[in-house]
PDB file of C-alpha atoms in Angstrom:
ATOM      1  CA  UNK A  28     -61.160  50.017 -18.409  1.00  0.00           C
ATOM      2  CA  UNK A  29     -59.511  46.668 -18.311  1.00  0.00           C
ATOM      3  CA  UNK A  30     -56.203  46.435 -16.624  1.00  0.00           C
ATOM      4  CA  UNK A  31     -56.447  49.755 -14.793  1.00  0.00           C
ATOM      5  CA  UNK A  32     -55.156  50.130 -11.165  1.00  0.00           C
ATOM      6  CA  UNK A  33     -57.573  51.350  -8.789  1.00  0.00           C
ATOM      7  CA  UNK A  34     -56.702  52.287  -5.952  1.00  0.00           C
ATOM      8  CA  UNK A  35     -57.594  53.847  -2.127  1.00  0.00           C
ATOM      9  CA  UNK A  36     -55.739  56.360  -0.128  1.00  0.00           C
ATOM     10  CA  UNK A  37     -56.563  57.689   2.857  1.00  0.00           C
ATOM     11  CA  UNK A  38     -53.940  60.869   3.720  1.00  0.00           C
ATOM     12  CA  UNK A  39     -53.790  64.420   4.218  1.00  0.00           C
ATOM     13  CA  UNK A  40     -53.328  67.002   1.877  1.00  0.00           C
ATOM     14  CA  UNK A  41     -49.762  68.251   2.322  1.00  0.00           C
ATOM     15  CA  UNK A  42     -50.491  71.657   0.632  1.00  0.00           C
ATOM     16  CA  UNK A  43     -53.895  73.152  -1.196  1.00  0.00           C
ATOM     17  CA  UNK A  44     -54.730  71.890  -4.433  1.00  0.00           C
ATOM     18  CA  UNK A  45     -53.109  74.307  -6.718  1.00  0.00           C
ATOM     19  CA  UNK A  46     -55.608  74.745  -9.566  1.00  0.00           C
ATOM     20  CA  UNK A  47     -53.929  75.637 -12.937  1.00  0.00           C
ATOM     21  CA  UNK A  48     -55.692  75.742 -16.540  1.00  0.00           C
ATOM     22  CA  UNK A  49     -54.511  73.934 -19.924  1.00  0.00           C
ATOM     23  CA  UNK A  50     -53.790  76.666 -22.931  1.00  0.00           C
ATOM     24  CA  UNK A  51     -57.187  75.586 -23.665  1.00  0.00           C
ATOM     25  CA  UNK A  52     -58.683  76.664 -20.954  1.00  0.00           C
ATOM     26  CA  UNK A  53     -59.343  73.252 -18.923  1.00  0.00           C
ATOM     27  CA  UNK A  54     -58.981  73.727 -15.525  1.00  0.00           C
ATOM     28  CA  UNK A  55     -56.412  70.703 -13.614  1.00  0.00           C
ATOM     29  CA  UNK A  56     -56.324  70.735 -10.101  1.00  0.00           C
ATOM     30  CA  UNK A  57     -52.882  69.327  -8.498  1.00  0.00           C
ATOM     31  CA  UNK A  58     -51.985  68.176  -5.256  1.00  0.00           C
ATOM     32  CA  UNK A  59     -50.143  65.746  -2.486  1.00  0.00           C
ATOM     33  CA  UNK A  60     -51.520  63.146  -0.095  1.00  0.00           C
ATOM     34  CA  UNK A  61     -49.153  62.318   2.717  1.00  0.00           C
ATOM     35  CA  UNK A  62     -50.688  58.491   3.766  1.00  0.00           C
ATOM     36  CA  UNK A  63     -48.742  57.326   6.898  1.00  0.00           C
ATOM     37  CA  UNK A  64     -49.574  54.295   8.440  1.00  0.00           C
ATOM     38  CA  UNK A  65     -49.550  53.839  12.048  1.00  0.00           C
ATOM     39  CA  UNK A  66     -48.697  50.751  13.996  1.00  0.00           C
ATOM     40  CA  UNK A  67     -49.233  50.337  17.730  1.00  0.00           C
ATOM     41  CA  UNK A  68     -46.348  48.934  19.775  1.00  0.00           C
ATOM     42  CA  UNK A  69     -46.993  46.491  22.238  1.00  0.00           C
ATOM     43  CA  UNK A  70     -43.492  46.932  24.177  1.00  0.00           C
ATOM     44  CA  UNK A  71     -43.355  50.360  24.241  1.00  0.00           C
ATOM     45  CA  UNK A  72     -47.594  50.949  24.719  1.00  0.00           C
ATOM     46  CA  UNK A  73     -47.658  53.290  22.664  1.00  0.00           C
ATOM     47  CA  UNK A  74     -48.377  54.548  18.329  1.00  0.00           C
ATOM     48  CA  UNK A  75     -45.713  54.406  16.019  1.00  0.00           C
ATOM     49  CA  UNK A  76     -45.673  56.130  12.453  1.00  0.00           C
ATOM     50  CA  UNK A  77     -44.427  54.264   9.610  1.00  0.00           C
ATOM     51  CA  UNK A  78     -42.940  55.573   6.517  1.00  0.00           C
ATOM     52  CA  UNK A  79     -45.123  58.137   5.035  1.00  0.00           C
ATOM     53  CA  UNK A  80     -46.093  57.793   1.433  1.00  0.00           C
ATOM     54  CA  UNK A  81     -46.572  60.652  -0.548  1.00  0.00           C
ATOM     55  CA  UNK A  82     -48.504  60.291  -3.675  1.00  0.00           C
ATOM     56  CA  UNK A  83     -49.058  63.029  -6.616  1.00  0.00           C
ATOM     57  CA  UNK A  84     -52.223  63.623  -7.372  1.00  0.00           C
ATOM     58  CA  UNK A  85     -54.704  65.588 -10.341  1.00  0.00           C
ATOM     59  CA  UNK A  86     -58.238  66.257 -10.907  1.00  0.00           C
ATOM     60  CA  UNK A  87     -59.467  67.860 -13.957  1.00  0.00           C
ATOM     61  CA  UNK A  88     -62.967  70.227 -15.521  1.00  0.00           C
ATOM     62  CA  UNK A  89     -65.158  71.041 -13.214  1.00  0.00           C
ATOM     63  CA  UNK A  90     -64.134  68.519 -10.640  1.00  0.00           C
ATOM     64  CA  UNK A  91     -60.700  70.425 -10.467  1.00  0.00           C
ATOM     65  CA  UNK A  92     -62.442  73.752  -9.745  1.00  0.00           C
ATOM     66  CA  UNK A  93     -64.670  71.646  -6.952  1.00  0.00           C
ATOM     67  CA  UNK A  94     -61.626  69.758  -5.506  1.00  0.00           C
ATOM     68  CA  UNK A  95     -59.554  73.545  -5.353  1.00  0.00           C
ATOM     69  CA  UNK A  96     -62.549  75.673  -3.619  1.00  0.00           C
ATOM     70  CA  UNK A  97     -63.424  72.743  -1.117  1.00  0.00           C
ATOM     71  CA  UNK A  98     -60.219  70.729   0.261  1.00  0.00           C
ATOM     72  CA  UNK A  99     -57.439  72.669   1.619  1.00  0.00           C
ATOM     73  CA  UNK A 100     -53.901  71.434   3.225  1.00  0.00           C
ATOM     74  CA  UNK A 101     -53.779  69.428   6.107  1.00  0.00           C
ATOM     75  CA  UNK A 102     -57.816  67.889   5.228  1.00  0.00           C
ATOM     76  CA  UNK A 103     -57.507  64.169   6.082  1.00  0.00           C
ATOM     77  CA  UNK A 104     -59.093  62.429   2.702  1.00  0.00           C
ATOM     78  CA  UNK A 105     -60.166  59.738   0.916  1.00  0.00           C
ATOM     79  CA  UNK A 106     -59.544  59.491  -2.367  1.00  0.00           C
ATOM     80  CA  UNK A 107     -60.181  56.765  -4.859  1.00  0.00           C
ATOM     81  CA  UNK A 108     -58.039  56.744  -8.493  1.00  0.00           C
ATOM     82  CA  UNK A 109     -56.247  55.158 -11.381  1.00  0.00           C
ATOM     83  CA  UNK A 110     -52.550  55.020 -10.886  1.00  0.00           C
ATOM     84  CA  UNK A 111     -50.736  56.769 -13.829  1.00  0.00           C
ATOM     85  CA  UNK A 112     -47.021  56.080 -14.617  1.00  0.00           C
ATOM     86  CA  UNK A 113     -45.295  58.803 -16.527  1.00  0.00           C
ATOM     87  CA  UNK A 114     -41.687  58.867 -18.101  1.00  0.00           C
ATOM     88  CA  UNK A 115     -39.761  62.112 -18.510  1.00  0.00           C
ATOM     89  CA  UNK A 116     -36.332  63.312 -18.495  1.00  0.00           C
ATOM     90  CA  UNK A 117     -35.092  65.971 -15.625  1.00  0.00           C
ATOM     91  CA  UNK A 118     -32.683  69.344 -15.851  1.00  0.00           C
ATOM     92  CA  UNK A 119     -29.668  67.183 -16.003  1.00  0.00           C
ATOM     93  CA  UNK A 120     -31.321  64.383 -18.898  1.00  0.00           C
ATOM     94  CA  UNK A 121     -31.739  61.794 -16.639  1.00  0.00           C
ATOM     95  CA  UNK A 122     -34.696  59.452 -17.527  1.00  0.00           C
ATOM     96  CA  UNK A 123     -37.201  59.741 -14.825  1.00  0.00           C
ATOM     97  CA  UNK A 124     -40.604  57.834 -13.444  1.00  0.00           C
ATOM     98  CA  UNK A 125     -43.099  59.380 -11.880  1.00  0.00           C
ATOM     99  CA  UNK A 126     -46.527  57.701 -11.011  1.00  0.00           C
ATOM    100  CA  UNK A 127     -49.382  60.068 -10.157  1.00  0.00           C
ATOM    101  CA  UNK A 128     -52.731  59.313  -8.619  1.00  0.00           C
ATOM    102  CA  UNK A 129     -55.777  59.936 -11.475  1.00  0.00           C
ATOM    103  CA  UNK A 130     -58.538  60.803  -9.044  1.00  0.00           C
ATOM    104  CA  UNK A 131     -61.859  59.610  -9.406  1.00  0.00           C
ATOM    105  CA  UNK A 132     -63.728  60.523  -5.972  1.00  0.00           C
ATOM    106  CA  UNK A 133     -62.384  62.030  -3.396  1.00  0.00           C
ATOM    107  CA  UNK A 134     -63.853  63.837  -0.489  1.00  0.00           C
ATOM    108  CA  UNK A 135     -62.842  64.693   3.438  1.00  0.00           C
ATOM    109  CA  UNK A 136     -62.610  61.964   5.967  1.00  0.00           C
ATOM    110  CA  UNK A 137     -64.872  62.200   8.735  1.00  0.00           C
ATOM    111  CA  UNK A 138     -63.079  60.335  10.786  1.00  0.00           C
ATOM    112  CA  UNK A 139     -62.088  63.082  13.130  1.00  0.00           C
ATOM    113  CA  UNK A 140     -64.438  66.050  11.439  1.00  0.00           C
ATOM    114  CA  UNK A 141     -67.273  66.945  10.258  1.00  0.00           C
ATOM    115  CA  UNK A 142     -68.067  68.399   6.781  1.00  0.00           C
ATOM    116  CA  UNK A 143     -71.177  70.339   5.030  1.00  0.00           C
ATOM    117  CA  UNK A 144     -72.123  69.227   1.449  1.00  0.00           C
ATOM    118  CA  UNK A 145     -73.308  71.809  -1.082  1.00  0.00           C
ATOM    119  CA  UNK A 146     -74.461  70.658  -4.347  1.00  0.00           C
ATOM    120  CA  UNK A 147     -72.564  72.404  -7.044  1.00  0.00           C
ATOM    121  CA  UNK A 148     -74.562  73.743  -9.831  1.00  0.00           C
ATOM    122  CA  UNK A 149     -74.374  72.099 -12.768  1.00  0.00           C
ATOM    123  CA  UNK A 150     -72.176  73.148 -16.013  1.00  0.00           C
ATOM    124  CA  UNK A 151     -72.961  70.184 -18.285  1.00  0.00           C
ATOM    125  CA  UNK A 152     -69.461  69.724 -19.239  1.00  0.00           C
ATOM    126  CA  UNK A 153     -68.477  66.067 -19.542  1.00  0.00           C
ATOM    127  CA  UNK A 154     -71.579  64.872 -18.462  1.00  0.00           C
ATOM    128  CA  UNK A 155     -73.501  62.035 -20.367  1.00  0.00           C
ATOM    129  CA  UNK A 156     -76.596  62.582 -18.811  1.00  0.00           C
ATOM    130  CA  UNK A 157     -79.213  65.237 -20.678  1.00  0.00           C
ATOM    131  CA  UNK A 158     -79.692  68.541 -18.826  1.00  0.00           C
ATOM    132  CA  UNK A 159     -82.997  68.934 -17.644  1.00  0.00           C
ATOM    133  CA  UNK A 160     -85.000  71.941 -15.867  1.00  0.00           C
ATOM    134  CA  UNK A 161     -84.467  72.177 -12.393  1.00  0.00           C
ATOM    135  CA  UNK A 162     -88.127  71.786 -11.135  1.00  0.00           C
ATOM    136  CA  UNK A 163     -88.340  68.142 -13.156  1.00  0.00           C
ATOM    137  CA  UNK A 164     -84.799  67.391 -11.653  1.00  0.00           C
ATOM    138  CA  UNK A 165     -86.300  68.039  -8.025  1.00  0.00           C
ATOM    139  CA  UNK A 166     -89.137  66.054  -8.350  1.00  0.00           C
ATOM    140  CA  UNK A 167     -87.547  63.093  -9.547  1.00  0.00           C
ATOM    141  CA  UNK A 168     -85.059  63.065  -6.712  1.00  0.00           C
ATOM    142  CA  UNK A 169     -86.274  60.264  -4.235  1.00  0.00           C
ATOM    143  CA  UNK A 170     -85.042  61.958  -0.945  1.00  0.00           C
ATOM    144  CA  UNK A 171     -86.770  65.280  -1.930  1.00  0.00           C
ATOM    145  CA  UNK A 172     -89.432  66.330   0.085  1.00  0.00           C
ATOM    146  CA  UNK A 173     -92.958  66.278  -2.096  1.00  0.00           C
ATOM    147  CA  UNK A 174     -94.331  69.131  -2.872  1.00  0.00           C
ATOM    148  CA  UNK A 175     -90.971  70.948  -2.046  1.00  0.00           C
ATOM    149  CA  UNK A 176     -90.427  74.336  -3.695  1.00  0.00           C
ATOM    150  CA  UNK A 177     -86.823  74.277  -2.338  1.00  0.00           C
ATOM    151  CA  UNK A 178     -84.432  73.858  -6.000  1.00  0.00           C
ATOM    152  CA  UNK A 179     -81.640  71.567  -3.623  1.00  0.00           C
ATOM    153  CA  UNK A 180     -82.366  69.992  -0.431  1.00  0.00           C
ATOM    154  CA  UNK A 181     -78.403  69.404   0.272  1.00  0.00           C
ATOM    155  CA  UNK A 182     -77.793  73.100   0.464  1.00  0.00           C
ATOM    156  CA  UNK A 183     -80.701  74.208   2.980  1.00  0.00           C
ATOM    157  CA  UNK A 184     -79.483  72.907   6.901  1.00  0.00           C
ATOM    158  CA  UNK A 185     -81.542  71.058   8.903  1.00  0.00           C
ATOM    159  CA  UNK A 186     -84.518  70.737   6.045  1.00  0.00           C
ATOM    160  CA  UNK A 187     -84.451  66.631   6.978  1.00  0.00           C
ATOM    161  CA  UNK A 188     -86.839  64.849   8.869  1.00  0.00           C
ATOM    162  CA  UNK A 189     -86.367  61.712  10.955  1.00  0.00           C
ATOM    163  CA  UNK A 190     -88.492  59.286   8.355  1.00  0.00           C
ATOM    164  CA  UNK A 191     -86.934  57.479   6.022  1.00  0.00           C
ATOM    165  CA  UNK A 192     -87.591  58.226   1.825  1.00  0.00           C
ATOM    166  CA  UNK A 193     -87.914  55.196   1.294  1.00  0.00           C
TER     167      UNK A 193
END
């Protein structure tokens, strides 16, 4: 959409995504990134923290229920989103401002770790692409091995080669 701000953030989770569902039974997933920047000082050889930034953040459907089961507090990520800018008034009727981080992607850094990727099976809510039958889904795939009677190549270890599929 037009006008939107996108944004990056690279932080760690300051607690684990607390995953909570609408009256209607959507699932939301909510959570904190804590992005501090760090400066090196010259005169004193040696890293300096900034002023940390902590930034609300929400995930909804089936990419809440992803978000809660994989990412838990203290996981450095990187997250990419639409800022959000909500008005409310607190306890005491004071008008408030909050502005909240509408994730699009997100996923661990592996900057310092290391991370397996499962593909999660598929529930066909909110997507715009047709489901199909797994077997024609496989085949199609261009890093899939041919002939390959495995249903997802991301979830067996080690099933890669060194050539490239392309």
């Amino acid at each position: 959409m037009a006008g939107e701000t996108v944004i990056t953030v690279v932080g760690n989770l300051t607690a684990d995504p607390e995953l909570r569902y609408t009256q209607n039974g959507l699932p939301v997933a909510n959570f904190t990134i804590a992005s501090t920047p760090r400066t090196f000082d010259r005169q004193a050889n040696e890293w300096k923290d900034g002023e940390a930034l902590f930034l609300r953040a929400s995930v909804w459907r089936d990419f809440a229920e992803h978000v809660a089961g994989s990412l838990t507090k203290g996981m450095r990520v990187v997250a990419q989103g639409r800022l959000r800018q909500r008005s409310y008034q607190d306890r005491d009727g004071n008008n408030r401002t909050a502005i909240e981080l509408e994730v699009d992607e997100i996923g661990p850094s592996l900057r310092y770790a290391t991370a397996q990727v499962t593909r999660a099976a598929s529930s066909g809510g909110g997507q715009s692409r047709p489901q199909q039958p797994q077997q024609q889904q496989v085949s199609e795939e261009p890093w899939s091995t041919p002939g390959s009677s495995s249903a997802d190549a991301w979830s067996t270890p080690g099933s890669f080669g060194d050539d490239t599929p392309f």
